XYZ file of C-alpha atoms in Angstrom:
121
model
C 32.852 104.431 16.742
C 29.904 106.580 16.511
C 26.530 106.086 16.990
C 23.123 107.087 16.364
C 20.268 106.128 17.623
C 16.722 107.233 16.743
C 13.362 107.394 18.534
C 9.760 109.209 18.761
C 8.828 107.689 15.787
C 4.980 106.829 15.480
C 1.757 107.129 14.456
C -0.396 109.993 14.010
C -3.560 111.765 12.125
C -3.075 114.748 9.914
C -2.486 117.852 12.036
C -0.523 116.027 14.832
C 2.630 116.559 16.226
C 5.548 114.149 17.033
C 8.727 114.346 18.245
C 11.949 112.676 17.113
C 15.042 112.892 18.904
C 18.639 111.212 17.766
C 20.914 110.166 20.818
C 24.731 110.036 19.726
C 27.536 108.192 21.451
C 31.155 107.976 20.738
C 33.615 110.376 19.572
C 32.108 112.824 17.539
C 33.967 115.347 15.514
C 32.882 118.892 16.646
C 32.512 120.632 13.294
C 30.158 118.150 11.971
C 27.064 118.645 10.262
C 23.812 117.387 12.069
C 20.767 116.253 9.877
C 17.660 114.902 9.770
C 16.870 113.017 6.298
C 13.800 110.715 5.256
C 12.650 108.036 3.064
C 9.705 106.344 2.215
C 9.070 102.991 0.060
C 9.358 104.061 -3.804
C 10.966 107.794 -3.327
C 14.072 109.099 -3.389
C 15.439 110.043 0.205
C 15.699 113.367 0.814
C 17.132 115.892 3.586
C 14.592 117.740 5.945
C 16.874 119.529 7.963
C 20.073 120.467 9.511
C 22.072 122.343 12.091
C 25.531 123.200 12.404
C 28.010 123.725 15.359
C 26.494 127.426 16.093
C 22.828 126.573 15.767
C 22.712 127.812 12.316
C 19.430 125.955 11.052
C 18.676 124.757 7.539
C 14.906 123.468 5.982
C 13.494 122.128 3.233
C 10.963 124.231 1.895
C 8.141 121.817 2.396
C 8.258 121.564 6.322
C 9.342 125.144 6.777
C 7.126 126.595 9.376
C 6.359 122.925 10.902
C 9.710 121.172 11.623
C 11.975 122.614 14.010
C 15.426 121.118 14.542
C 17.708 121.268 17.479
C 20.696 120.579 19.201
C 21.221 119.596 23.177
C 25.154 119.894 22.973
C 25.160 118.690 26.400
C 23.246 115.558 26.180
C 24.822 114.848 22.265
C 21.310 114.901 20.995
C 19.314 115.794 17.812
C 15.579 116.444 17.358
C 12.945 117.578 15.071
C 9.755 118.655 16.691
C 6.849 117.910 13.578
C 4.304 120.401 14.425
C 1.187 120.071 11.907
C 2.165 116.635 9.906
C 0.245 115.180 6.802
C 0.156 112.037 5.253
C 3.416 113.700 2.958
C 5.306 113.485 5.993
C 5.256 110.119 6.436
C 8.499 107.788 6.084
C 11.254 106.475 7.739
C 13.373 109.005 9.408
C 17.251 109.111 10.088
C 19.598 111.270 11.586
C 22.899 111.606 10.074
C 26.482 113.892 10.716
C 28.277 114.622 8.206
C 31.568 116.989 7.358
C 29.568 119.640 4.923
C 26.702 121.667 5.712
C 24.332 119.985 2.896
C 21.234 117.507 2.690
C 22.766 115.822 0.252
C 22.499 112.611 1.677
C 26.080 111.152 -0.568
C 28.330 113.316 1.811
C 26.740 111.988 5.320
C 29.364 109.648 6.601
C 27.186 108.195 10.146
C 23.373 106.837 10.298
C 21.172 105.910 12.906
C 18.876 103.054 11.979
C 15.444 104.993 11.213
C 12.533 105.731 12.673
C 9.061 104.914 11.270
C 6.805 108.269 11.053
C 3.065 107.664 10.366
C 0.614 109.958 9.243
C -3.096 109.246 8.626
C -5.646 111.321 6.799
């Protein structure tokens, strides 16, 4: 019984920063993949980034140089610091595990319920 739970979520103008961060609870396998993926109303959902068990980080190329993921292994918790957003990065946000180190959303196999990310022009 895992479970995610998202917050930091918010709203912002263009060149802010926010802050998500993804609590888990339960039993969670060690060798799982940790994600961040987003969607907003009429487009596809899509990975942003990922970690692995050794810190190994993965990004899109869009928010390369403005997202940075992490890991507190101690605290089994997830977050994505959003340096410099734009109205682009704007949708709902979700943190997911999964057994592969993808952001292909189809092999993800635990979600937390979103968080809403705002960004005005």
């Amino acid at each position: 019984q895992v479970q995610l739970l998202e917050s930091g979520g918010g709203s912002v103008q263009a060149g802010g920063s926010l802050r998500l961060s993804c609590a888990a609870s339960g039993h969670i396998d060690s060798h799982f993949y940790w994600a961040w993926f987003r969607q907003d109303p009429g487009k596809e959902r899509e990975g942003v980034a990922g970690i692995d068990t050794d810190g190994i980080t993965s990004y899109i190329d869009s928010v390369k140089g403005r997202f940075t993921i992490s890991k507190d292994n101690a605290k089994n918790t997830l977050y994505l610091q959003m340096d410099n957003l734009g109205p682009e990065d704007s949708a709902m946000y979700f943190c997911a595990l999964g057994p592969l180190a993808t952001l292909i959303s189809q092999f993800y196999v635990y979600w937390g319920q979103g968080t809403q990310v705002t960004v005005s022009s």
